[in-house]
Amino acid sequence: MAHSRRPAPPPLEANDRRVTVVGTAAWAVALAVLLVLHGRIPASDRWWIWTCAVGVAMGLFALWYVPYFKRARARKAQRRAGIQAAAAVQPGPGSSDSKTVSSTETPGTSTRS
């Protein structure tokens, strides 16, 4: 008996800034709690303080980097679309403007001149 599968739902886009702010705030709260309880934490478990500090630092870095990364990706996509549009306007490989010879047209010869 064949079961038909439902099509996959489209991917969800999250608000990257909100997710990063919430995560960074959670690390900051944990850091504050651990700093308040510093005297009660055994020396062998104080590495958690550094873990929270690094979590806050990485969150702050992500607040700067994620928008930068998205802008760079958008610029690259625009450039790629422009190149593809320009390539679509230019004549194809079989036109008389081309100075190269395809190796499939003349087997056994190089395309270098």
PDB file of N, CA and C in Angstrom:
ATOM      1  N   MET A   1       0.837  -1.155   0.000  1.00  0.00           N
ATOM      2  CA  MET A   1       0.000   0.000   0.000  1.00  0.00           C
ATOM      3  C   MET A   1       0.899   1.239   0.000  1.00  0.00           C
ATOM      4  N   ALA A   2       0.758   2.064  -0.998  1.00  0.00           N
ATOM      5  CA  ALA A   2       1.587   3.259  -1.126  1.00  0.00           C
ATOM      6  C   ALA A   2       0.943   4.416  -0.368  1.00  0.00           C
ATOM      7  N   HIS A   3       1.749   5.061   0.443  1.00  0.00           N
ATOM      8  CA  HIS A   3       1.284   6.234   1.186  1.00  0.00           C
ATOM      9  C   HIS A   3       1.815   7.481   0.511  1.00  0.00           C
ATOM     10  N   SER A   4       0.932   8.411   0.272  1.00  0.00           N
ATOM     11  CA  SER A   4       1.406   9.668  -0.308  1.00  0.00           C
ATOM     12  C   SER A   4       1.886  10.569   0.824  1.00  0.00           C
ATOM     13  N   ARG A   5       3.011  11.204   0.592  1.00  0.00           N
ATOM     14  CA  ARG A   5       3.584  12.086   1.596  1.00  0.00           C
ATOM     15  C   ARG A   5       3.152  13.512   1.319  1.00  0.00           C
ATOM     16  N   ARG A   6       2.927  14.232   2.374  1.00  0.00           N
ATOM     17  CA  ARG A   6       2.608  15.640   2.231  1.00  0.00           C
ATOM     18  C   ARG A   6       3.866  16.386   1.799  1.00  0.00           C
ATOM     19  N   PRO A   7       3.707  17.444   1.013  1.00  0.00           N
ATOM     20  CA  PRO A   7       4.882  18.224   0.637  1.00  0.00           C
ATOM     21  C   PRO A   7       5.473  18.920   1.862  1.00  0.00           C
ATOM     22  N   ALA A   8       6.769  19.096   1.831  1.00  0.00           N
ATOM     23  CA  ALA A   8       7.453  19.743   2.948  1.00  0.00           C
ATOM     24  C   ALA A   8       7.017  21.203   3.043  1.00  0.00           C
ATOM     25  N   PRO A   9       6.822  21.686   4.249  1.00  0.00           N
ATOM     26  CA  PRO A   9       6.441  23.095   4.395  1.00  0.00           C
ATOM     27  C   PRO A   9       7.626  23.999   4.050  1.00  0.00           C
ATOM     28  N   PRO A  10       7.358  25.230   3.679  1.00  0.00           N
ATOM     29  CA  PRO A  10       8.463  26.128   3.372  1.00  0.00           C
ATOM     30  C   PRO A  10       9.257  26.436   4.637  1.00  0.00           C
ATOM     31  N   PRO A  11      10.547  26.716   4.500  1.00  0.00           N
ATOM     32  CA  PRO A  11      11.356  27.009   5.682  1.00  0.00           C
ATOM     33  C   PRO A  11      10.911  28.315   6.330  1.00  0.00           C
ATOM     34  N   LEU A  12      11.014  28.364   7.639  1.00  0.00           N
ATOM     35  CA  LEU A  12      10.632  29.563   8.374  1.00  0.00           C
ATOM     36  C   LEU A  12      11.847  30.467   8.560  1.00  0.00           C
ATOM     37  N   GLU A  13      11.647  31.731   8.393  1.00  0.00           N
ATOM     38  CA  GLU A  13      12.700  32.703   8.647  1.00  0.00           C
ATOM     39  C   GLU A  13      12.504  33.250  10.053  1.00  0.00           C
ATOM     40  N   ALA A  14      13.553  33.228  10.829  1.00  0.00           N
ATOM     41  CA  ALA A  14      13.489  33.765  12.188  1.00  0.00           C
ATOM     42  C   ALA A  14      14.003  35.195  12.189  1.00  0.00           C
ATOM     43  N   ASN A  15      13.636  35.929  13.204  1.00  0.00           N
ATOM     44  CA  ASN A  15      14.174  37.259  13.404  1.00  0.00           C
ATOM     45  C   ASN A  15      15.532  37.069  14.080  1.00  0.00           C
ATOM     46  N   ASP A  16      16.598  37.121  13.283  1.00  0.00           N
ATOM     47  CA  ASP A  16      17.939  36.828  13.792  1.00  0.00           C
ATOM     48  C   ASP A  16      18.344  37.745  14.938  1.00  0.00           C
ATOM     49  N   ARG A  17      17.990  39.003  14.814  1.00  0.00           N
ATOM     50  CA  ARG A  17      18.372  39.965  15.855  1.00  0.00           C
ATOM     51  C   ARG A  17      17.699  39.620  17.186  1.00  0.00           C
ATOM     52  N   ARG A  18      16.410  39.303  17.130  1.00  0.00           N
ATOM     53  CA  ARG A  18      15.694  38.975  18.366  1.00  0.00           C
ATOM     54  C   ARG A  18      16.258  37.706  19.004  1.00  0.00           C
ATOM     55  N   VAL A  19      16.519  36.695  18.196  1.00  0.00           N
ATOM     56  CA  VAL A  19      17.065  35.444  18.720  1.00  0.00           C
ATOM     57  C   VAL A  19      18.427  35.697  19.376  1.00  0.00           C
ATOM     58  N   THR A  20      19.256  36.506  18.736  1.00  0.00           N
ATOM     59  CA  THR A  20      20.586  36.798  19.274  1.00  0.00           C
ATOM     60  C   THR A  20      20.492  37.610  20.557  1.00  0.00           C
ATOM     61  N   VAL A  21      19.592  38.591  20.592  1.00  0.00           N
ATOM     62  CA  VAL A  21      19.436  39.410  21.803  1.00  0.00           C
ATOM     63  C   VAL A  21      18.940  38.551  22.967  1.00  0.00           C
ATOM     64  N   VAL A  22      17.975  37.679  22.714  1.00  0.00           N
ATOM     65  CA  VAL A  22      17.450  36.821  23.786  1.00  0.00           C
ATOM     66  C   VAL A  22      18.542  35.878  24.299  1.00  0.00           C
ATOM     67  N   GLY A  23      19.300  35.281  23.403  1.00  0.00           N
ATOM     68  CA  GLY A  23      20.380  34.392  23.824  1.00  0.00           C
ATOM     69  C   GLY A  23      21.463  35.124  24.598  1.00  0.00           C
ATOM     70  N   THR A  24      21.831  36.303  24.131  1.00  0.00           N
ATOM     71  CA  THR A  24      22.857  37.092  24.819  1.00  0.00           C
ATOM     72  C   THR A  24      22.364  37.526  26.193  1.00  0.00           C
ATOM     73  N   ALA A  25      21.097  37.920  26.267  1.00  0.00           N
ATOM     74  CA  ALA A  25      20.522  38.317  27.558  1.00  0.00           C
ATOM     75  C   ALA A  25      20.501  37.137  28.529  1.00  0.00           C
ATOM     76  N   ALA A  26      20.203  35.951  28.024  1.00  0.00           N
ATOM     77  CA  ALA A  26      20.198  34.764  28.893  1.00  0.00           C
ATOM     78  C   ALA A  26      21.594  34.499  29.456  1.00  0.00           C
ATOM     79  N   TRP A  27      22.610  34.623  28.610  1.00  0.00           N
ATOM     80  CA  TRP A  27      23.992  34.446  29.087  1.00  0.00           C
ATOM     81  C   TRP A  27      24.348  35.534  30.095  1.00  0.00           C
ATOM     82  N   ALA A  28      23.885  36.765  29.861  1.00  0.00           N
ATOM     83  CA  ALA A  28      24.190  37.871  30.779  1.00  0.00           C
ATOM     84  C   ALA A  28      23.530  37.651  32.143  1.00  0.00           C
ATOM     85  N   VAL A  29      22.285  37.166  32.143  1.00  0.00           N
ATOM     86  CA  VAL A  29      21.601  36.881  33.408  1.00  0.00           C
ATOM     87  C   VAL A  29      22.328  35.766  34.151  1.00  0.00           C
ATOM     88  N   ALA A  30      22.707  34.727  33.437  1.00  0.00           N
ATOM     89  CA  ALA A  30      23.438  33.625  34.069  1.00  0.00           C
ATOM     90  C   ALA A  30      24.767  34.120  34.639  1.00  0.00           C
ATOM     91  N   LEU A  31      25.448  34.998  33.916  1.00  0.00           N
ATOM     92  CA  LEU A  31      26.712  35.555  34.397  1.00  0.00           C
ATOM     93  C   LEU A  31      26.480  36.375  35.665  1.00  0.00           C
ATOM     94  N   ALA A  32      25.437  37.194  35.667  1.00  0.00           N
ATOM     95  CA  ALA A  32      25.142  38.009  36.847  1.00  0.00           C
ATOM     96  C   ALA A  32      24.837  37.130  38.063  1.00  0.00           C
ATOM     97  N   VAL A  33      24.062  36.089  37.863  1.00  0.00           N
ATOM     98  CA  VAL A  33      23.731  35.181  38.972  1.00  0.00           C
ATOM     99  C   VAL A  33      24.993  34.512  39.500  1.00  0.00           C
ATOM    100  N   LEU A  34      25.842  34.053  38.596  1.00  0.00           N
ATOM    101  CA  LEU A  34      27.067  33.382  39.037  1.00  0.00           C
ATOM    102  C   LEU A  34      28.019  34.344  39.733  1.00  0.00           C
ATOM    103  N   LEU A  35      28.047  35.595  39.311  1.00  0.00           N
ATOM    104  CA  LEU A  35      28.912  36.570  39.974  1.00  0.00           C
ATOM    105  C   LEU A  35      28.388  36.914  41.370  1.00  0.00           C
ATOM    106  N   VAL A  36      27.068  36.952  41.521  1.00  0.00           N
ATOM    107  CA  VAL A  36      26.490  37.198  42.841  1.00  0.00           C
ATOM    108  C   VAL A  36      26.785  36.017  43.769  1.00  0.00           C
ATOM    109  N   LEU A  37      26.702  34.820  43.241  1.00  0.00           N
ATOM    110  CA  LEU A  37      26.936  33.609  44.043  1.00  0.00           C
ATOM    111  C   LEU A  37      28.392  33.146  44.017  1.00  0.00           C
ATOM    112  N   HIS A  38      29.289  34.000  43.601  1.00  0.00           N
ATOM    113  CA  HIS A  38      30.691  33.622  43.403  1.00  0.00           C
ATOM    114  C   HIS A  38      31.292  32.934  44.633  1.00  0.00           C
ATOM    115  N   GLY A  39      31.019  33.435  45.828  1.00  0.00           N
ATOM    116  CA  GLY A  39      31.599  32.865  47.045  1.00  0.00           C
ATOM    117  C   GLY A  39      31.063  31.487  47.365  1.00  0.00           C
ATOM    118  N   ARG A  40      29.885  31.171  46.903  1.00  0.00           N
ATOM    119  CA  ARG A  40      29.270  29.868  47.205  1.00  0.00           C
ATOM    120  C   ARG A  40      29.589  28.807  46.157  1.00  0.00           C
ATOM    121  N   ILE A  41      30.189  29.196  45.083  1.00  0.00           N
ATOM    122  CA  ILE A  41      30.493  28.239  44.011  1.00  0.00           C
ATOM    123  C   ILE A  41      31.855  27.595  44.300  1.00  0.00           C
ATOM    124  N   PRO A  42      31.920  26.261  44.285  1.00  0.00           N
ATOM    125  CA  PRO A  42      33.215  25.601  44.500  1.00  0.00           C
ATOM    126  C   PRO A  42      34.206  26.009  43.398  1.00  0.00           C
ATOM    127  N   ALA A  43      35.461  26.041  43.748  1.00  0.00           N
ATOM    128  CA  ALA A  43      36.501  26.462  42.804  1.00  0.00           C
ATOM    129  C   ALA A  43      36.507  25.596  41.545  1.00  0.00           C
ATOM    130  N   SER A  44      36.129  24.345  41.674  1.00  0.00           N
ATOM    131  CA  SER A  44      36.136  23.454  40.512  1.00  0.00           C
ATOM    132  C   SER A  44      35.000  23.763  39.532  1.00  0.00           C
ATOM    133  N   ASP A  45      34.003  24.523  39.961  1.00  0.00           N
ATOM    134  CA  ASP A  45      32.867  24.852  39.093  1.00  0.00           C
ATOM    135  C   ASP A  45      32.851  26.312  38.646  1.00  0.00           C
ATOM    136  N   ARG A  46      33.893  27.051  38.937  1.00  0.00           N
ATOM    137  CA  ARG A  46      33.913  28.469  38.568  1.00  0.00           C
ATOM    138  C   ARG A  46      34.162  28.682  37.078  1.00  0.00           C
ATOM    139  N   TRP A  47      34.439  27.622  36.358  1.00  0.00           N
ATOM    140  CA  TRP A  47      34.613  27.749  34.907  1.00  0.00           C
ATOM    141  C   TRP A  47      33.311  28.172  34.251  1.00  0.00           C
ATOM    142  N   TRP A  48      32.184  27.967  34.930  1.00  0.00           N
ATOM    143  CA  TRP A  48      30.902  28.397  34.380  1.00  0.00           C
ATOM    144  C   TRP A  48      30.841  29.921  34.218  1.00  0.00           C
ATOM    145  N   ILE A  49      31.559  30.636  35.083  1.00  0.00           N
ATOM    146  CA  ILE A  49      31.591  32.101  34.967  1.00  0.00           C
ATOM    147  C   ILE A  49      32.196  32.484  33.622  1.00  0.00           C
ATOM    148  N   TRP A  50      33.296  31.825  33.270  1.00  0.00           N
ATOM    149  CA  TRP A  50      33.944  32.123  31.983  1.00  0.00           C
ATOM    150  C   TRP A  50      33.086  31.662  30.813  1.00  0.00           C
ATOM    151  N   THR A  51      32.370  30.583  31.000  1.00  0.00           N
ATOM    152  CA  THR A  51      31.473  30.121  29.940  1.00  0.00           C
ATOM    153  C   THR A  51      30.395  31.174  29.661  1.00  0.00           C
ATOM    154  N   CYS A  52      29.825  31.735  30.722  1.00  0.00           N
ATOM    155  CA  CYS A  52      28.807  32.783  30.550  1.00  0.00           C
ATOM    156  C   CYS A  52      29.412  34.042  29.941  1.00  0.00           C
ATOM    157  N   ALA A  53      30.612  34.392  30.363  1.00  0.00           N
ATOM    158  CA  ALA A  53      31.266  35.588  29.813  1.00  0.00           C
ATOM    159  C   ALA A  53      31.518  35.422  28.318  1.00  0.00           C
ATOM    160  N   VAL A  54      31.966  34.249  27.930  1.00  0.00           N
ATOM    161  CA  VAL A  54      32.196  33.986  26.502  1.00  0.00           C
ATOM    162  C   VAL A  54      30.868  33.965  25.747  1.00  0.00           C
ATOM    163  N   GLY A  55      29.807  33.443  26.351  1.00  0.00           N
ATOM    164  CA  GLY A  55      28.483  33.462  25.729  1.00  0.00           C
ATOM    165  C   GLY A  55      28.017  34.882  25.467  1.00  0.00           C
ATOM    166  N   VAL A  56      28.226  35.782  26.418  1.00  0.00           N
ATOM    167  CA  VAL A  56      27.854  37.186  26.236  1.00  0.00           C
ATOM    168  C   VAL A  56      28.705  37.803  25.122  1.00  0.00           C
ATOM    169  N   ALA A  57      30.013  37.544  25.146  1.00  0.00           N
ATOM    170  CA  ALA A  57      30.905  38.103  24.123  1.00  0.00           C
ATOM    171  C   ALA A  57      30.526  37.599  22.728  1.00  0.00           C
ATOM    172  N   MET A  58      30.231  36.320  22.603  1.00  0.00           N
ATOM    173  CA  MET A  58      29.847  35.780  21.295  1.00  0.00           C
ATOM    174  C   MET A  58      28.505  36.348  20.842  1.00  0.00           C
ATOM    175  N   GLY A  59      27.592  36.567  21.768  1.00  0.00           N
ATOM    176  CA  GLY A  59      26.313  37.171  21.422  1.00  0.00           C
ATOM    177  C   GLY A  59      26.484  38.592  20.922  1.00  0.00           C
ATOM    178  N   LEU A  60      27.341  39.365  21.574  1.00  0.00           N
ATOM    179  CA  LEU A  60      27.602  40.733  21.117  1.00  0.00           C
ATOM    180  C   LEU A  60      28.263  40.733  19.742  1.00  0.00           C
ATOM    181  N   PHE A  61      29.182  39.802  19.533  1.00  0.00           N
ATOM    182  CA  PHE A  61      29.813  39.675  18.222  1.00  0.00           C
ATOM    183  C   PHE A  61      28.768  39.323  17.166  1.00  0.00           C
ATOM    184  N   ALA A  62      27.858  38.419  17.494  1.00  0.00           N
ATOM    185  CA  ALA A  62      26.819  38.009  16.536  1.00  0.00           C
ATOM    186  C   ALA A  62      25.882  39.164  16.207  1.00  0.00           C
ATOM    187  N   LEU A  63      25.625  40.042  17.176  1.00  0.00           N
ATOM    188  CA  LEU A  63      24.780  41.207  16.903  1.00  0.00           C
ATOM    189  C   LEU A  63      25.403  42.105  15.839  1.00  0.00           C
ATOM    190  N   TRP A  64      26.720  42.140  15.790  1.00  0.00           N
ATOM    191  CA  TRP A  64      27.403  42.913  14.753  1.00  0.00           C
ATOM    192  C   TRP A  64      27.536  42.103  13.463  1.00  0.00           C
ATOM    193  N   TYR A  65      27.924  40.835  13.576  1.00  0.00           N
ATOM    194  CA  TYR A  65      28.313  40.056  12.407  1.00  0.00           C
ATOM    195  C   TYR A  65      27.138  39.585  11.554  1.00  0.00           C
ATOM    196  N   VAL A  66      26.053  39.170  12.152  1.00  0.00           N
ATOM    197  CA  VAL A  66      24.940  38.610  11.372  1.00  0.00           C
ATOM    198  C   VAL A  66      24.379  39.629  10.376  1.00  0.00           C
ATOM    199  N   PRO A  67      24.103  40.877  10.775  1.00  0.00           N
ATOM    200  CA  PRO A  67      23.638  41.845   9.765  1.00  0.00           C
ATOM    201  C   PRO A  67      24.700  42.117   8.690  1.00  0.00           C
ATOM    202  N   TYR A  68      25.960  42.165   9.083  1.00  0.00           N
ATOM    203  CA  TYR A  68      27.046  42.354   8.116  1.00  0.00           C
ATOM    204  C   TYR A  68      27.062  41.204   7.113  1.00  0.00           C
ATOM    205  N   PHE A  69      26.930  39.983   7.604  1.00  0.00           N
ATOM    206  CA  PHE A  69      26.937  38.798   6.756  1.00  0.00           C
ATOM    207  C   PHE A  69      25.749  38.803   5.795  1.00  0.00           C
ATOM    208  N   LYS A  70      24.572  39.172   6.302  1.00  0.00           N
ATOM    209  CA  LYS A  70      23.383  39.207   5.441  1.00  0.00           C
ATOM    210  C   LYS A  70      23.523  40.265   4.349  1.00  0.00           C
ATOM    211  N   ARG A  71      24.069  41.441   4.694  1.00  0.00           N
ATOM    212  CA  ARG A  71      24.271  42.485   3.675  1.00  0.00           C
ATOM    213  C   ARG A  71      25.273  42.018   2.627  1.00  0.00           C
ATOM    214  N   ALA A  72      26.352  41.363   3.061  1.00  0.00           N
ATOM    215  CA  ALA A  72      27.349  40.871   2.114  1.00  0.00           C
ATOM    216  C   ALA A  72      26.744  39.810   1.201  1.00  0.00           C
ATOM    217  N   ARG A  73      25.921  38.933   1.751  1.00  0.00           N
ATOM    218  CA  ARG A  73      25.266  37.908   0.940  1.00  0.00           C
ATOM    219  C   ARG A  73      24.311  38.517  -0.069  1.00  0.00           C
ATOM    220  N   ALA A  74      23.591  39.562   0.337  1.00  0.00           N
ATOM    221  CA  ALA A  74      22.666  40.231  -0.579  1.00  0.00           C
ATOM    222  C   ALA A  74      23.433  40.923  -1.705  1.00  0.00           C
ATOM    223  N   ARG A  75      24.564  41.572  -1.370  1.00  0.00           N
ATOM    224  CA  ARG A  75      25.383  42.224  -2.406  1.00  0.00           C
ATOM    225  C   ARG A  75      25.920  41.184  -3.395  1.00  0.00           C
ATOM    226  N   LYS A  76      26.357  40.048  -2.886  1.00  0.00           N
ATOM    227  CA  LYS A  76      26.882  38.995  -3.753  1.00  0.00           C
ATOM    228  C   LYS A  76      25.786  38.450  -4.669  1.00  0.00           C
ATOM    229  N   ALA A  77      24.578  38.288  -4.148  1.00  0.00           N
ATOM    230  CA  ALA A  77      23.462  37.801  -4.966  1.00  0.00           C
ATOM    231  C   ALA A  77      23.103  38.816  -6.046  1.00  0.00           C
ATOM    232  N   GLN A  78      23.157  40.123  -5.717  1.00  0.00           N
ATOM    233  CA  GLN A  78      22.883  41.150  -6.719  1.00  0.00           C
ATOM    234  C   GLN A  78      23.940  41.126  -7.819  1.00  0.00           C
ATOM    235  N   ARG A  79      25.209  40.982  -7.404  1.00  0.00           N
ATOM    236  CA  ARG A  79      26.282  40.910  -8.405  1.00  0.00           C
ATOM    237  C   ARG A  79      26.097  39.694  -9.310  1.00  0.00           C
ATOM    238  N   ARG A  80      25.762  38.554  -8.699  1.00  0.00           N
ATOM    239  CA  ARG A  80      25.569  37.323  -9.476  1.00  0.00           C
ATOM    240  C   ARG A  80      24.408  37.486 -10.448  1.00  0.00           C
ATOM    241  N   ALA A  81      23.317  38.122  -9.998  1.00  0.00           N
ATOM    242  CA  ALA A  81      22.167  38.344 -10.875  1.00  0.00           C
ATOM    243  C   ALA A  81      22.546  39.283 -12.013  1.00  0.00           C
ATOM    244  N   GLY A  82      23.358  40.293 -11.726  1.00  0.00           N
ATOM    245  CA  GLY A  82      23.811  41.210 -12.771  1.00  0.00           C
ATOM    246  C   GLY A  82      24.690  40.521 -13.792  1.00  0.00           C
ATOM    247  N   ILE A  83      25.566  39.650 -13.332  1.00  0.00           N
ATOM    248  CA  ILE A  83      26.445  38.901 -14.237  1.00  0.00           C
ATOM    249  C   ILE A  83      25.621  37.960 -15.104  1.00  0.00           C
ATOM    250  N   GLN A  84      24.645  37.291 -14.501  1.00  0.00           N
ATOM    251  CA  GLN A  84      23.800  36.374 -15.271  1.00  0.00           C
ATOM    252  C   GLN A  84      22.963  37.133 -16.290  1.00  0.00           C
ATOM    253  N   ALA A  85      22.489  38.322 -15.914  1.00  0.00           N
ATOM    254  CA  ALA A  85      21.699  39.125 -16.849  1.00  0.00           C
ATOM    255  C   ALA A  85      22.576  39.597 -18.005  1.00  0.00           C
ATOM    256  N   ALA A  86      23.817  39.977 -17.699  1.00  0.00           N
ATOM    257  CA  ALA A  86      24.737  40.416 -18.748  1.00  0.00           C
ATOM    258  C   ALA A  86      25.111  39.248 -19.659  1.00  0.00           C
ATOM    259  N   ALA A  87      25.259  38.065 -19.094  1.00  0.00           N
ATOM    260  CA  ALA A  87      25.600  36.894 -19.901  1.00  0.00           C
ATOM    261  C   ALA A  87      24.437  36.509 -20.811  1.00  0.00           C
ATOM    262  N   ALA A  88      23.224  36.747 -20.367  1.00  0.00           N
ATOM    263  CA  ALA A  88      22.054  36.414 -21.184  1.00  0.00           C
ATOM    264  C   ALA A  88      21.939  37.356 -22.379  1.00  0.00           C
ATOM    265  N   VAL A  89      22.457  38.568 -22.250  1.00  0.00           N
ATOM    266  CA  VAL A  89      22.390  39.550 -23.325  1.00  0.00           C
ATOM    267  C   VAL A  89      23.481  39.306 -24.359  1.00  0.00           C
ATOM    268  N   GLN A  90      24.642  38.800 -23.909  1.00  0.00           N
ATOM    269  CA  GLN A  90      25.758  38.575 -24.821  1.00  0.00           C
ATOM    270  C   GLN A  90      25.449  37.430 -25.773  1.00  0.00           C
ATOM    271  N   PRO A  91      26.050  37.454 -26.977  1.00  0.00           N
ATOM    272  CA  PRO A  91      25.818  36.382 -27.941  1.00  0.00           C
ATOM    273  C   PRO A  91      26.340  35.046 -27.446  1.00  0.00           C
ATOM    274  N   GLY A  92      25.737  33.986 -27.909  1.00  0.00           N
ATOM    275  CA  GLY A  92      26.088  32.634 -27.489  1.00  0.00           C
ATOM    276  C   GLY A  92      27.402  32.158 -28.069  1.00  0.00           C
ATOM    277  N   PRO A  93      27.821  30.921 -27.755  1.00  0.00           N
ATOM    278  CA  PRO A  93      29.120  30.409 -28.193  1.00  0.00           C
ATOM    279  C   PRO A  93      29.197  30.157 -29.696  1.00  0.00           C
ATOM    280  N   GLY A  94      28.095  30.037 -30.385  1.00  0.00           N
ATOM    281  CA  GLY A  94      28.146  29.752 -31.816  1.00  0.00           C
ATOM    282  C   GLY A  94      28.139  31.000 -32.687  1.00  0.00           C
ATOM    283  N   SER A  95      28.212  32.190 -32.087  1.00  0.00           N
ATOM    284  CA  SER A  95      28.143  33.422 -32.875  1.00  0.00           C
ATOM    285  C   SER A  95      29.478  33.732 -33.536  1.00  0.00           C
ATOM    286  N   SER A  96      29.462  34.647 -34.485  1.00  0.00           N
ATOM    287  CA  SER A  96      30.681  34.998 -35.212  1.00  0.00           C
ATOM    288  C   SER A  96      31.594  35.895 -34.384  1.00  0.00           C
ATOM    289  N   ASP A  97      31.108  36.444 -33.250  1.00  0.00           N
ATOM    290  CA  ASP A  97      31.926  37.308 -32.409  1.00  0.00           C
ATOM    291  C   ASP A  97      32.931  36.524 -31.585  1.00  0.00           C
ATOM    292  N   SER A  98      32.689  35.255 -31.353  1.00  0.00           N
ATOM    293  CA  SER A  98      33.523  34.466 -30.476  1.00  0.00           C
ATOM    294  C   SER A  98      34.879  34.195 -31.109  1.00  0.00           C
ATOM    295  N   LYS A  99      35.944  34.354 -30.293  1.00  0.00           N
ATOM    296  CA  LYS A  99      37.301  34.101 -30.770  1.00  0.00           C
ATOM    297  C   LYS A  99      37.817  32.749 -30.279  1.00  0.00           C
ATOM    298  N   THR A 100      36.998  32.056 -29.489  1.00  0.00           N
ATOM    299  CA  THR A 100      37.415  30.746 -29.002  1.00  0.00           C
ATOM    300  C   THR A 100      36.718  29.654 -29.792  1.00  0.00           C
ATOM    301  N   VAL A 101      37.360  28.505 -29.807  1.00  0.00           N
ATOM    302  CA  VAL A 101      36.810  27.356 -30.506  1.00  0.00           C
ATOM    303  C   VAL A 101      36.538  26.284 -29.469  1.00  0.00           C
ATOM    304  N   SER A 102      35.365  25.745 -29.478  1.00  0.00           N
ATOM    305  CA  SER A 102      35.028  24.701 -28.539  1.00  0.00           C
ATOM    306  C   SER A 102      35.755  23.424 -28.914  1.00  0.00           C
ATOM    307  N   SER A 103      36.227  22.705 -27.901  1.00  0.00           N
ATOM    308  CA  SER A 103      36.929  21.455 -28.181  1.00  0.00           C
ATOM    309  C   SER A 103      35.974  20.403 -28.726  1.00  0.00           C
ATOM    310  N   THR A 104      34.673  20.567 -28.532  1.00  0.00           N
ATOM    311  CA  THR A 104      33.720  19.606 -29.084  1.00  0.00           C
ATOM    312  C   THR A 104      33.525  19.842 -30.579  1.00  0.00           C
ATOM    313  N   GLU A 105      33.776  21.075 -31.052  1.00  0.00           N
ATOM    314  CA  GLU A 105      33.621  21.365 -32.467  1.00  0.00           C
ATOM    315  C   GLU A 105      34.810  20.830 -33.269  1.00  0.00           C
ATOM    316  N   THR A 106      35.972  20.902 -32.678  1.00  0.00           N
ATOM    317  CA  THR A 106      37.188  20.405 -33.346  1.00  0.00           C
ATOM    318  C   THR A 106      37.907  19.460 -32.392  1.00  0.00           C
ATOM    319  N   PRO A 107      37.563  18.184 -32.419  1.00  0.00           N
ATOM    320  CA  PRO A 107      38.176  17.233 -31.483  1.00  0.00           C
ATOM    321  C   PRO A 107      39.681  17.151 -31.665  1.00  0.00           C
ATOM    322  N   GLY A 108      40.370  17.034 -30.529  1.00  0.00           N
ATOM    323  CA  GLY A 108      41.820  16.840 -30.563  1.00  0.00           C
ATOM    324  C   GLY A 108      42.608  18.137 -30.629  1.00  0.00           C
ATOM    325  N   THR A 109      41.970  19.282 -30.622  1.00  0.00           N
ATOM    326  CA  THR A 109      42.704  20.541 -30.663  1.00  0.00           C
ATOM    327  C   THR A 109      42.477  21.315 -29.388  1.00  0.00           C
ATOM    328  N   SER A 110      43.386  22.162 -29.070  1.00  0.00           N
ATOM    329  CA  SER A 110      43.318  22.958 -27.869  1.00  0.00           C
ATOM    330  C   SER A 110      42.510  24.221 -28.151  1.00  0.00           C
ATOM    331  N   THR A 111      41.935  24.787 -27.090  1.00  0.00           N
ATOM    332  CA  THR A 111      41.205  26.034 -27.236  1.00  0.00           C
ATOM    333  C   THR A 111      42.135  27.243 -27.047  1.00  0.00           C
ATOM    334  N   ARG A 112      43.395  26.993 -26.678  1.00  0.00           N
ATOM    335  CA  ARG A 112      44.334  28.100 -26.498  1.00  0.00           C
ATOM    336  C   ARG A 112      44.910  28.513 -27.833  1.00  0.00           C
ATOM    337  N   SER A 113      45.138  29.809 -27.996  1.00  0.00           N
ATOM    338  CA  SER A 113      45.728  30.258 -29.250  1.00  0.00           C
ATOM    339  C   SER A 113      47.154  30.700 -29.072  1.00  0.00           C
TER     340      SER A 113
END
